[in-house]
Short mmCIF file of C-alpha atoms and ligand atoms in Angstrom, two decimals:
data_model
loop_
_atom_site.label_atom_id
_atom_site.label_comp_id
_atom_site.label_asym_id
_atom_site.label_seq_id
_atom_site.Cartn_x
_atom_site.Cartn_y
_atom_site.Cartn_z
CA MET B 1 -41.72 -12.40 -16.38
CA TYR B 2 -44.36 -12.36 -13.64
CA THR B 3 -47.89 -10.92 -13.63
CA MET B 4 -48.62 -8.19 -11.11
CA ASN B 5 -52.10 -8.29 -9.61
CA TYR B 6 -53.91 -5.68 -7.56
CA PHE B 7 -56.43 -6.01 -4.74
CA SER B 8 -58.38 -3.78 -2.39
CA THR B 9 -57.01 -2.49 0.93
CA ARG B 10 -60.32 -3.50 2.54
CA GLY B 11 -62.25 -6.78 2.37
CA ALA B 12 -62.95 -7.67 -1.26
CA THR B 13 -61.09 -10.72 -2.52
CA GLU B 14 -61.16 -9.84 -6.24
CA ARG B 15 -57.81 -9.53 -7.97
CA VAL B 16 -57.46 -7.31 -11.01
CA SER B 17 -54.84 -6.43 -13.60
CA SER B 18 -53.23 -2.98 -13.61
CA ALA B 19 -55.38 -1.96 -16.62
CA GLU B 20 -58.53 -2.84 -14.67
CA ALA B 21 -57.31 -1.10 -11.52
CA ILE B 22 -56.56 2.06 -13.52
CA LEU B 23 -59.94 2.02 -15.28
CA LYS B 24 -61.95 1.48 -12.11
CA GLY B 25 -60.05 3.89 -9.85
CA LEU B 26 -61.58 2.65 -6.61
CA ALA B 27 -62.22 -0.98 -5.61
CA SER B 28 -65.86 -2.11 -5.32
CA ASP B 29 -65.73 -2.16 -1.51
CA GLY B 30 -64.52 1.45 -1.36
CA GLY B 31 -60.91 0.42 -0.73
CA LEU B 32 -57.84 1.44 -2.73
CA TYR B 33 -56.02 -0.90 -5.09
CA VAL B 34 -52.58 -2.01 -3.98
CA PRO B 35 -50.07 -4.22 -5.83
CA ALA B 36 -49.74 -7.76 -4.53
CA ALA B 37 -45.97 -7.30 -4.09
CA PHE B 38 -43.17 -4.75 -4.30
CA PRO B 39 -41.03 -5.62 -7.33
CA GLN B 40 -37.35 -5.43 -6.43
CA VAL B 41 -34.82 -3.25 -8.22
CA SER B 42 -31.17 -4.18 -7.68
CA LEU B 43 -28.37 -1.66 -7.19
CA SER B 44 -26.92 -2.49 -10.58
CA GLU B 45 -30.32 -1.84 -12.18
CA ILE B 46 -30.43 1.50 -10.37
CA GLU B 47 -26.92 2.36 -11.59
CA ALA B 48 -28.01 1.48 -15.11
CA LEU B 49 -30.63 4.26 -14.92
CA ALA B 50 -27.98 6.96 -14.57
CA PRO B 51 -27.21 7.55 -18.27
CA LEU B 52 -30.84 7.19 -19.40
CA SER B 53 -33.43 9.84 -20.28
CA TYR B 54 -36.41 10.41 -17.99
CA GLU B 55 -38.65 8.56 -20.43
CA GLU B 56 -36.34 5.54 -20.48
CA ARG B 57 -36.12 5.51 -16.69
CA ALA B 58 -39.93 5.68 -16.56
CA GLU B 59 -40.32 2.68 -18.86
CA ARG B 60 -37.98 0.59 -16.70
CA ILE B 61 -39.85 1.34 -13.47
CA LEU B 62 -43.40 1.26 -14.87
CA ARG B 63 -43.04 -2.12 -16.53
CA LEU B 64 -42.36 -3.71 -13.14
CA PHE B 65 -45.91 -2.82 -12.06
CA LEU B 66 -47.86 -2.59 -15.33
CA THR B 67 -47.10 -6.14 -16.43
CA ASP B 68 -50.22 -6.39 -18.62
CA TYR B 69 -49.07 -3.50 -20.85
CA THR B 70 -46.71 -4.41 -23.70
CA GLU B 71 -43.33 -2.70 -24.04
CA GLU B 72 -44.66 -0.88 -27.12
CA GLU B 73 -47.75 0.31 -25.28
CA LEU B 74 -45.71 1.62 -22.36
CA GLN B 75 -43.22 3.30 -24.63
CA GLY B 76 -46.04 5.04 -26.52
CA CYS B 77 -47.77 6.16 -23.30
CA VAL B 78 -44.57 7.53 -21.79
CA SER B 79 -43.50 9.32 -24.92
CA ARG B 80 -46.90 10.99 -25.43
CA ALA B 81 -46.95 12.01 -21.77
CA TYR B 82 -43.55 13.62 -21.40
CA SER B 83 -41.82 14.21 -24.71
CA HIS B 84 -43.60 17.31 -26.04
CA THR B 85 -45.29 18.93 -23.07
CA PHE B 86 -42.42 19.64 -20.65
CA ASP B 87 -40.24 22.74 -20.81
CA ASP B 88 -37.06 21.02 -19.55
CA VAL B 89 -35.45 18.11 -21.41
CA ARG B 90 -34.67 16.44 -18.10
CA ARG B 91 -38.42 16.60 -17.25
CA ALA B 92 -37.72 16.50 -13.48
CA PRO B 93 -34.31 18.13 -12.93
CA VAL B 94 -32.44 18.14 -9.61
CA ARG B 95 -30.86 21.45 -8.61
CA THR B 96 -28.57 22.21 -5.69
CA VAL B 97 -30.04 24.97 -3.51
CA GLY B 98 -27.93 25.78 -0.48
CA GLU B 99 -27.16 22.59 1.43
CA LEU B 100 -30.03 20.65 -0.10
CA GLU B 101 -31.01 19.20 -3.46
CA VAL B 102 -34.29 20.36 -4.95
CA LEU B 103 -36.19 18.05 -7.31
CA GLU B 104 -38.25 20.31 -9.60
CA LEU B 105 -41.47 18.53 -10.50
CA TRP B 106 -43.19 21.46 -12.18
CA HIS B 107 -41.87 21.62 -15.73
CA GLY B 108 -45.09 20.21 -17.21
CA PRO B 109 -47.97 22.11 -18.87
CA THR B 110 -49.65 23.35 -15.66
CA SER B 111 -46.50 24.27 -13.71
CA ALA B 112 -47.20 21.91 -10.79
CA PHE B 113 -46.12 18.40 -9.90
CA LYS B 114 -49.52 16.86 -10.68
CA ASP B 115 -48.45 16.88 -14.34
CA MET B 116 -45.88 14.18 -13.61
CA ALA B 117 -48.75 11.76 -13.07
CA LEU B 118 -51.62 13.38 -14.93
CA GLN B 119 -49.86 13.58 -18.26
CA LEU B 120 -49.39 9.82 -18.09
CA LEU B 121 -52.65 8.64 -16.49
CA PRO B 122 -54.90 9.48 -19.48
CA GLN B 123 -52.51 7.59 -21.74
CA LEU B 124 -52.59 4.57 -19.45
CA MET B 125 -56.37 4.82 -19.19
CA SER B 126 -57.08 5.09 -22.93
CA THR B 127 -54.81 2.13 -23.51
CA ALA B 128 -56.55 0.22 -20.70
CA ARG B 129 -59.95 0.97 -22.24
CA LYS B 130 -58.84 -0.57 -25.53
CA LYS B 131 -57.13 -3.53 -23.85
CA THR B 132 -60.20 -4.46 -21.80
CA GLY B 133 -62.71 -3.93 -24.66
CA GLU B 134 -64.61 -1.31 -22.67
CA GLN B 135 -67.44 0.20 -24.79
CA ASP B 136 -68.97 2.70 -22.34
CA THR B 137 -67.80 6.26 -22.00
CA ILE B 138 -65.55 6.70 -18.98
CA LEU B 139 -66.49 9.76 -16.93
CA ILE B 140 -63.64 10.99 -14.76
CA LEU B 141 -64.73 12.80 -11.58
CA VAL B 142 -62.14 14.92 -9.84
CA ALA B 143 -62.26 16.83 -6.57
CA THR B 144 -59.39 19.29 -6.52
CA SER B 145 -57.70 21.60 -4.06
CA GLY B 146 -56.36 23.45 -7.10
CA ASP B 147 -53.57 21.78 -8.98
CA THR B 148 -55.06 18.37 -9.71
CA GLY B 149 -58.05 19.85 -11.49
CA LYS B 150 -56.12 21.73 -14.12
CA ALA B 151 -53.55 18.97 -14.56
CA ALA B 152 -56.34 16.42 -15.07
CA LEU B 153 -58.20 18.69 -17.50
CA GLU B 154 -55.00 19.22 -19.45
CA GLY B 155 -54.25 15.49 -19.55
CA PHE B 156 -57.77 14.33 -20.45
CA ALA B 157 -58.98 17.11 -22.77
CA ASP B 158 -60.22 15.50 -26.00
CA ALA B 159 -59.13 12.01 -24.88
CA ASP B 160 -60.93 9.30 -26.81
CA GLY B 161 -63.92 7.68 -25.06
CA ILE B 162 -63.29 9.63 -21.85
CA ARG B 163 -65.02 12.70 -20.37
CA ILE B 164 -63.97 14.68 -17.31
CA MET B 165 -65.78 16.74 -14.65
CA VAL B 166 -63.80 18.74 -12.10
CA PHE B 167 -65.12 20.11 -8.79
CA TYR B 168 -63.09 22.78 -6.98
CA PRO B 169 -63.83 24.63 -3.70
CA ASP B 170 -65.24 28.06 -4.50
CA GLY B 171 -62.77 30.62 -3.13
CA GLY B 172 -60.39 27.85 -2.04
CA VAL B 173 -57.96 28.02 -4.97
CA SER B 174 -55.63 30.78 -6.16
CA PRO B 175 -56.80 33.21 -8.88
CA ILE B 176 -54.37 31.64 -11.34
CA GLN B 177 -55.48 28.11 -10.47
CA ARG B 178 -59.08 29.15 -11.03
CA LEU B 179 -58.28 30.82 -14.34
CA GLN B 180 -56.36 27.77 -15.49
CA MET B 181 -59.43 25.61 -14.92
CA VAL B 182 -62.27 27.83 -16.08
CA THR B 183 -60.53 28.54 -19.39
CA GLN B 184 -59.99 24.87 -20.22
CA THR B 185 -60.88 23.97 -23.79
CA GLY B 186 -62.04 20.55 -25.02
CA ALA B 187 -65.44 19.14 -25.97
CA ASN B 188 -65.35 16.53 -23.18
CA VAL B 189 -64.67 18.74 -20.14
CA SER B 190 -66.76 20.37 -17.39
CA VAL B 191 -65.61 22.51 -14.44
CA VAL B 192 -67.79 23.29 -11.38
CA ALA B 193 -67.21 25.53 -8.32
CA VAL B 194 -68.53 23.86 -5.14
CA ARG B 195 -69.64 26.10 -2.26
CA GLY B 196 -67.61 24.32 0.42
CA ASN B 197 -63.97 23.40 1.10
CA PHE B 198 -61.81 20.71 -0.52
CA ASP B 199 -62.87 18.01 1.93
CA ASP B 200 -66.53 18.74 1.09
CA ALA B 201 -65.77 18.35 -2.60
CA GLN B 202 -63.77 15.17 -2.04
CA ARG B 203 -66.47 13.68 0.17
CA GLY B 204 -69.11 14.54 -2.45
CA VAL B 205 -67.14 12.71 -5.14
CA LYS B 206 -66.60 9.71 -2.89
CA GLU B 207 -70.33 9.53 -2.14
CA ILE B 208 -71.15 9.59 -5.84
CA PHE B 209 -68.74 6.71 -6.40
CA GLY B 210 -70.43 4.72 -3.64
CA ASP B 211 -74.01 5.39 -4.82
CA ALA B 212 -75.53 2.31 -6.51
CA ALA B 213 -78.63 4.13 -7.78
CA MET B 214 -76.43 6.72 -9.39
CA ALA B 215 -74.34 4.01 -11.06
CA ALA B 216 -77.51 2.48 -12.50
CA GLU B 217 -78.68 5.82 -13.89
CA LEU B 218 -75.29 6.38 -15.45
CA ALA B 219 -75.19 2.84 -16.86
CA ALA B 220 -78.41 3.63 -18.74
CA LEU B 221 -76.47 6.52 -20.27
CA HIS B 222 -73.62 4.14 -21.24
CA THR B 223 -71.34 5.88 -18.80
CA LYS B 224 -69.03 4.48 -16.14
CA LEU B 225 -67.37 6.57 -13.47
CA SER B 226 -63.68 6.57 -12.79
CA SER B 227 -61.25 8.70 -10.85
CA ALA B 228 -58.14 10.69 -11.61
CA ASN B 229 -57.63 11.65 -7.97
CA SER B 230 -54.48 10.44 -6.32
CA ILE B 231 -56.31 7.35 -5.08
CA ASN B 232 -56.11 5.95 -8.64
CA TRP B 233 -53.26 3.50 -9.03
CA GLY B 234 -52.45 5.14 -12.36
CA ARG B 235 -51.71 8.36 -10.47
CA LEU B 236 -49.41 6.77 -7.95
CA VAL B 237 -47.27 4.62 -10.18
CA PRO B 238 -45.86 7.45 -12.37
CA GLN B 239 -44.72 9.22 -9.19
CA ILE B 240 -42.48 6.33 -8.14
CA VAL B 241 -40.36 7.04 -11.21
CA TYR B 242 -38.99 10.40 -10.13
CA TYR B 243 -37.62 9.08 -6.84
CA PHE B 244 -35.48 6.68 -8.86
CA SER B 245 -34.72 9.39 -11.40
CA ALA B 246 -33.50 11.85 -8.75
CA TYR B 247 -31.26 9.18 -7.25
CA ALA B 248 -29.93 8.34 -10.72
CA ASP B 249 -29.18 12.03 -11.33
CA LEU B 250 -27.13 12.28 -8.13
CA LEU B 251 -25.28 9.13 -9.18
CA ALA B 252 -24.63 10.53 -12.65
CA GLU B 253 -23.23 13.74 -11.15
CA GLY B 254 -21.00 11.80 -8.77
CA LYS B 255 -22.68 13.36 -5.73
CA ILE B 256 -23.37 9.90 -4.26
CA ALA B 257 -22.03 6.39 -4.79
CA ALA B 258 -24.34 3.49 -5.61
CA GLY B 259 -25.90 2.26 -2.41
CA ASP B 260 -25.56 5.51 -0.45
CA ALA B 261 -28.81 6.31 1.29
CA VAL B 262 -30.52 9.63 0.59
CA ASN B 263 -33.42 11.30 2.40
CA PHE B 264 -36.42 12.94 0.80
CA THR B 265 -38.68 15.68 2.12
CA VAL B 266 -42.15 15.91 0.61
CA PRO B 267 -44.74 18.70 0.95
CA THR B 268 -47.76 16.57 1.70
CA GLY B 269 -51.51 16.83 1.32
CA ASN B 270 -53.30 13.67 0.22
CA PHE B 271 -50.20 11.54 0.98
CA GLY B 272 -49.83 10.43 -2.66
CA ASN B 273 -46.47 11.96 -3.43
CA ILE B 274 -44.75 10.76 -0.27
CA LEU B 275 -46.36 7.32 -0.56
CA ALA B 276 -44.67 6.92 -3.95
CA GLY B 277 -41.38 7.49 -2.09
CA TYR B 278 -42.33 4.73 0.34
CA TYR B 279 -42.94 2.41 -2.62
CA ALA B 280 -39.52 3.30 -4.06
CA LYS B 281 -37.92 2.47 -0.72
CA ARG B 282 -39.73 -0.86 -0.51
CA MET B 283 -38.52 -1.62 -4.05
CA GLY B 284 -34.90 -1.27 -2.99
CA LEU B 285 -34.05 2.38 -3.63
CA PRO B 286 -31.58 3.39 -0.88
CA VAL B 287 -33.85 5.79 1.00
CA GLY B 288 -33.10 6.76 4.59
CA LYS B 289 -35.93 8.88 5.95
CA LEU B 290 -39.02 10.27 4.26
CA VAL B 291 -39.79 13.62 5.86
CA CYS B 292 -43.48 14.51 5.72
CA ALA B 293 -43.97 18.29 5.61
CA SER B 294 -47.36 19.86 6.41
CA ASN B 295 -48.69 23.38 6.74
CA ALA B 296 -50.99 24.52 9.58
CA ASN B 297 -53.33 21.66 8.65
CA ASN B 298 -50.95 19.36 10.47
CA VAL B 299 -53.05 16.25 10.92
CA LEU B 300 -50.26 14.13 9.39
CA THR B 301 -47.58 15.61 11.65
CA ASP B 302 -49.63 14.55 14.65
CA PHE B 303 -50.36 11.16 13.14
CA LEU B 304 -46.74 10.34 12.39
CA GLN B 305 -45.72 11.46 15.89
CA THR B 306 -48.50 9.75 17.86
CA GLY B 307 -50.11 7.12 15.64
CA ILE B 308 -53.49 8.73 16.25
CA TYR B 309 -55.33 10.18 13.27
CA ASP B 310 -57.79 12.84 14.34
CA ARG B 311 -59.49 15.03 11.79
CA ALA B 312 -61.54 16.87 14.40
CA ARG B 313 -59.68 20.18 14.31
CA ASP B 314 -59.94 23.60 12.73
CA PHE B 315 -59.45 23.77 9.00
CA TYR B 316 -57.14 26.55 7.78
CA GLN B 317 -56.89 28.14 4.37
CA THR B 318 -53.16 28.64 4.07
CA LEU B 319 -50.62 30.04 1.62
CA SER B 320 -50.05 26.45 0.43
CA PRO B 321 -53.64 25.56 -0.56
CA SER B 322 -52.78 22.29 -2.28
CA MET B 323 -51.86 20.95 1.15
CA ASP B 324 -55.03 22.18 2.89
CA ILE B 325 -56.37 18.72 3.58
CA LEU B 326 -57.65 16.99 6.71
CA VAL B 327 -58.30 13.52 5.30
CA SER B 328 -55.30 12.14 3.43
CA SER B 329 -56.80 9.36 1.34
CA ASN B 330 -53.59 7.63 0.33
CA LEU B 331 -52.65 6.97 3.93
CA GLU B 332 -54.96 3.96 3.66
CA ARG B 333 -52.45 2.26 1.37
CA LEU B 334 -49.64 2.81 3.85
CA LEU B 335 -51.77 1.36 6.65
CA TYR B 336 -52.34 -1.72 4.54
CA HIS B 337 -48.67 -2.19 3.69
CA LEU B 338 -47.62 -1.78 7.32
CA THR B 339 -50.21 -4.26 8.65
CA GLU B 340 -51.16 -6.46 5.67
CA ASP B 341 -54.41 -6.75 7.59
CA LYS B 342 -57.45 -5.74 5.52
CA ALA B 343 -59.95 -6.16 8.35
CA GLN B 344 -57.90 -3.79 10.50
CA VAL B 345 -57.65 -1.21 7.69
CA ALA B 346 -61.40 -1.44 7.02
CA ALA B 347 -62.09 -0.97 10.73
CA TRP B 348 -59.87 2.13 10.94
CA MET B 349 -61.47 3.63 7.83
CA LYS B 350 -64.88 3.02 9.33
CA GLU B 351 -63.85 4.74 12.56
CA LEU B 352 -62.55 7.65 10.52
CA ALA B 353 -65.85 7.93 8.65
CA VAL B 354 -67.99 7.60 11.78
CA ALA B 355 -65.95 9.21 14.57
CA GLY B 356 -63.43 11.23 12.55
CA LYS B 357 -60.60 9.48 14.36
CA TYR B 358 -58.68 6.21 14.67
CA ASP B 359 -55.88 4.91 16.82
CA ALA B 360 -53.04 3.18 14.97
CA SER B 361 -50.47 3.81 17.68
CA ALA B 362 -49.50 0.13 17.59
CA LEU B 363 -47.83 1.05 14.29
CA LEU B 364 -45.77 3.87 15.75
CA PRO B 365 -42.38 2.06 15.75
CA LYS B 366 -42.85 1.10 12.11
CA LEU B 367 -43.98 4.60 11.17
CA LYS B 368 -41.04 6.25 12.93
CA ASP B 369 -38.62 3.87 11.30
CA VAL B 370 -39.43 5.33 7.87
CA PHE B 371 -41.03 8.73 8.42
CA TRP B 372 -40.25 11.97 10.22
CA ALA B 373 -42.74 14.81 10.30
CA ALA B 374 -42.82 18.56 10.76
CA CYS B 375 -45.17 21.43 10.00
CA ALA B 376 -44.79 25.11 9.20
CA ASP B 377 -47.46 27.78 9.48
CA ASP B 378 -47.83 30.66 7.05
CA ALA B 379 -45.45 32.97 8.92
CA ALA B 380 -42.73 30.30 8.88
CA THR B 381 -43.42 29.61 5.20
CA GLU B 382 -42.92 33.26 4.29
CA GLU B 383 -39.78 33.50 6.38
CA GLU B 384 -38.40 30.43 4.63
CA ILE B 385 -39.03 31.88 1.16
CA ARG B 386 -37.28 35.08 2.21
CA THR B 387 -34.25 33.49 3.85
CA VAL B 388 -33.62 30.88 1.15
CA TYR B 389 -33.89 33.60 -1.49
CA GLY B 390 -31.52 35.83 0.46
CA ARG B 391 -29.01 33.05 0.98
CA THR B 392 -29.11 31.33 -2.43
CA GLY B 393 -31.01 33.54 -4.90
CA TYR B 394 -33.44 30.66 -5.51
CA THR B 395 -37.18 31.33 -5.30
CA LEU B 396 -39.28 28.65 -3.60
CA ASP B 397 -43.03 28.43 -4.03
CA THR B 398 -45.11 28.27 -0.84
CA HIS B 399 -45.51 24.47 -0.84
CA THR B 400 -41.85 23.82 -1.46
CA ALA B 401 -40.96 26.34 1.25
CA VAL B 402 -42.90 24.28 3.81
CA ALA B 403 -40.84 21.27 2.74
CA TYR B 404 -37.51 23.09 2.65
CA ARG B 405 -38.06 24.25 6.21
CA ALA B 406 -39.02 20.76 7.38
CA ALA B 407 -35.89 19.37 5.71
CA GLU B 408 -33.68 21.85 7.54
CA GLY B 409 -35.51 21.12 10.77
CA TYR B 410 -34.93 17.41 10.29
CA ARG B 411 -31.23 17.89 9.70
CA SER B 412 -30.64 20.16 12.66
CA GLU B 413 -32.76 18.11 15.07
CA THR B 414 -31.40 14.69 14.13
CA GLY B 415 -27.89 15.50 12.92
CA ASP B 416 -28.52 13.28 9.89
CA THR B 417 -26.34 14.79 7.16
CA ARG B 418 -27.07 12.30 4.39
CA PRO B 419 -28.00 14.00 1.09
CA MET B 420 -31.47 15.50 1.32
CA ILE B 421 -33.69 15.85 -1.73
CA VAL B 422 -36.59 18.29 -1.31
CA LEU B 423 -39.47 17.70 -3.69
CA SER B 424 -40.47 20.99 -5.27
CA THR B 425 -44.11 20.73 -6.25
CA ALA B 426 -44.98 24.04 -7.89
CA SER B 427 -43.42 26.83 -9.87
CA PRO B 428 -43.30 30.03 -7.77
CA TYR B 429 -45.30 31.66 -10.58
CA LYS B 430 -48.33 29.62 -9.67
CA PHE B 431 -48.46 31.39 -6.30
CA ALA B 432 -46.84 34.65 -7.33
CA ALA B 433 -48.78 36.94 -4.96
CA SER B 434 -47.83 34.93 -1.88
CA VAL B 435 -44.22 34.57 -2.96
CA LEU B 436 -43.89 38.29 -3.70
CA HIS B 437 -45.44 39.17 -0.37
CA ALA B 438 -42.95 36.89 1.36
CA LEU B 439 -40.13 38.66 -0.47
CA GLY B 440 -41.40 42.01 0.75
CA ALA B 441 -42.60 43.30 -2.62
CA GLN B 442 -45.50 45.74 -2.89
CA THR B 443 -48.35 43.99 -4.70
CA ALA B 444 -51.39 45.94 -3.55
CA GLY B 445 -53.79 46.51 -6.45
CA SER B 446 -51.74 44.54 -8.98
CA ASP B 447 -53.29 41.68 -10.92
CA ALA B 448 -51.88 38.17 -11.27
CA PHE B 449 -50.11 39.01 -14.52
CA THR B 450 -48.39 42.13 -13.23
CA GLN B 451 -47.28 39.97 -10.33
CA MET B 452 -45.70 37.49 -12.72
CA THR B 453 -43.61 40.30 -14.17
CA LEU B 454 -42.64 41.50 -10.69
CA LEU B 455 -41.63 37.97 -9.77
CA GLN B 456 -39.57 37.57 -12.90
CA GLU B 457 -37.52 40.63 -11.96
CA ARG B 458 -36.65 39.01 -8.66
CA SER B 459 -36.40 35.29 -9.41
CA ARG B 460 -34.78 35.61 -12.84
CA MET B 461 -36.70 32.46 -13.83
CA ALA B 462 -38.69 32.66 -17.08
CA VAL B 463 -42.47 33.02 -16.73
CA PRO B 464 -44.00 29.72 -17.91
CA THR B 465 -45.53 30.49 -21.32
CA ARG B 466 -48.76 28.65 -20.50
CA LEU B 467 -49.34 30.84 -17.44
CA ALA B 468 -48.65 34.05 -19.33
CA ALA B 469 -51.15 32.98 -22.02
CA LEU B 470 -53.99 32.85 -19.47
CA HIS B 471 -54.15 36.64 -19.73
CA ASP B 472 -56.01 36.43 -23.03
CA ALA B 473 -57.82 33.13 -22.53
CA LYS B 474 -61.62 33.04 -22.61
CA VAL B 475 -63.61 31.91 -19.53
CA LEU B 476 -65.63 28.88 -20.63
CA HIS B 477 -66.88 27.40 -17.32
CA GLU B 478 -68.83 29.59 -14.89
CA GLY B 479 -71.01 26.89 -13.27
CA GLY B 480 -71.27 26.30 -9.53
CA CYS B 481 -73.27 24.18 -7.06
CA GLU B 482 -73.91 23.58 -3.36
CA LYS B 483 -71.99 20.73 -1.75
CA THR B 484 -75.20 18.70 -1.72
CA GLY B 485 -75.79 19.30 -5.44
CA MET B 486 -72.81 17.53 -6.98
CA ALA B 487 -74.59 14.31 -8.01
CA GLU B 488 -77.17 16.32 -9.94
CA MET B 489 -74.38 18.13 -11.81
CA VAL B 490 -72.82 14.80 -12.78
CA LEU B 491 -76.08 13.41 -14.13
CA ALA B 492 -76.78 16.58 -16.07
CA PHE B 493 -73.33 16.39 -17.69
CA ALA B 494 -73.71 12.69 -18.51
CA ARG B 495 -77.02 13.43 -20.29
CA THR B 496 -75.44 15.97 -22.64
C1 PLP D 501 -50.99 18.16 -4.74
C2 PLP D 501 -49.91 19.02 -4.25
C3 PLP D 501 -49.23 18.72 -3.07
C4 PLP D 501 -49.60 17.55 -2.18
O1 PLP D 501 -49.34 16.30 -2.78
P1 PLP D 501 -50.06 14.98 -2.23
O2 PLP D 501 -49.70 13.92 -3.18
O3 PLP D 501 -51.52 15.28 -2.23
O4 PLP D 501 -49.54 14.74 -0.85
C5 PLP D 501 -48.19 19.56 -2.70
N1 PLP D 501 -47.87 20.64 -3.43
C6 PLP D 501 -48.51 20.96 -4.56
C7 PLP D 501 -48.11 22.19 -5.31
C8 PLP D 501 -49.54 20.16 -5.02
O5 PLP D 501 -50.17 20.48 -6.15
#
């Protein structure tokens, strides 16, 4: 067996184990940790996944990257993450909807795909803390556009030796997303509304991570910062699993033969989910195209079509708020893998920070080889929910609708008829008002819980019990701050 090391996408030469990469979150030079190689999975190993449970598939993929964890440790982490908290025994089932396959990634405790990673990350992190002999308290800082925050709170609540503070954009998340967060229980959690948008919150968190004086003050409080945002390697690696799992499911059902290429369409925000698909492809999973679907915040559509990343544009609050992002942090990892040139990546990231723009058009042939991109505005999203429901009886959430439309667009524009798997990232119940509106239902004056009932009548899917229970949950976190006040909030929490 080999040892997998990790290093920064920028300049630093340090090499760390996976446990260290997961504990630290971000490399010391501000770069993202990447694995030194892509472990290869043969076709026969992929075929061997077909009869296995999701947990068993996860162990087989994770151990290729997390070589410093023992088999027992990995088995324990995976079992605690997925075995009791998901409402479907298949964890991430694939369902045929019309011409396409839909991979449902929202059967975890918060009804969105973030659970796939954030149920496992705290397990990996607690184990890493023990393995490395870390004595300080780990303080997790999260900037969320909605779903990450709750999923992280749910994963980390009452975790040993770890505390968590979540910042969300005030007014920038759905009423249910807000309720999910502000009712979170656990002695080690804090939730703060930032008066700004998601990018403001994310930038604030990044600045805190880069602030040496802040680190010193926290060190005096025996506290070290870490991240649960999708830049953490421990967030990315669990997501690779479900690409293999979906392929294994199609094999098991006889829908494809081993070696047949399949395409995936991914509703994209921070580029973490789709990047995991890129990793799976590089590991040998037969993937044709990865279709990147965006909403009106289509900075990635433009990037994948021109090679120029330009964040200087209007920011829209859309019906798919978890994709309302102008700076997709995980793209940095892709840039590294396509160039293997740290100086170049560091230079682009500097241009992005200073000028809001960089030109990677030299990469365009490589980008187009793997990716295809499309975007859908809110009107198109609603139309997609309505037409797919009318045609198939299946109810898409707003994020998945953006992807479903992009997948259909890809097929009709390119004529590529290989099986297409659309990643479904949220239960329609999480965005019930928008989905009902798209379906033409009258919702004026009704609250989020009435809307769940209305949606149940139409979708004939059960209301997730955890969402229904929010009705009677107590609000525990009412705090807020200006976008310039985040560091002060962190220090105040660390002192308690
Ligand atoms: C986070 C999220 C996305 C975007 O995923 P990225 O990994 O940030 O690209 C899409 N849909 C939903 C529902 C999400 O919560």
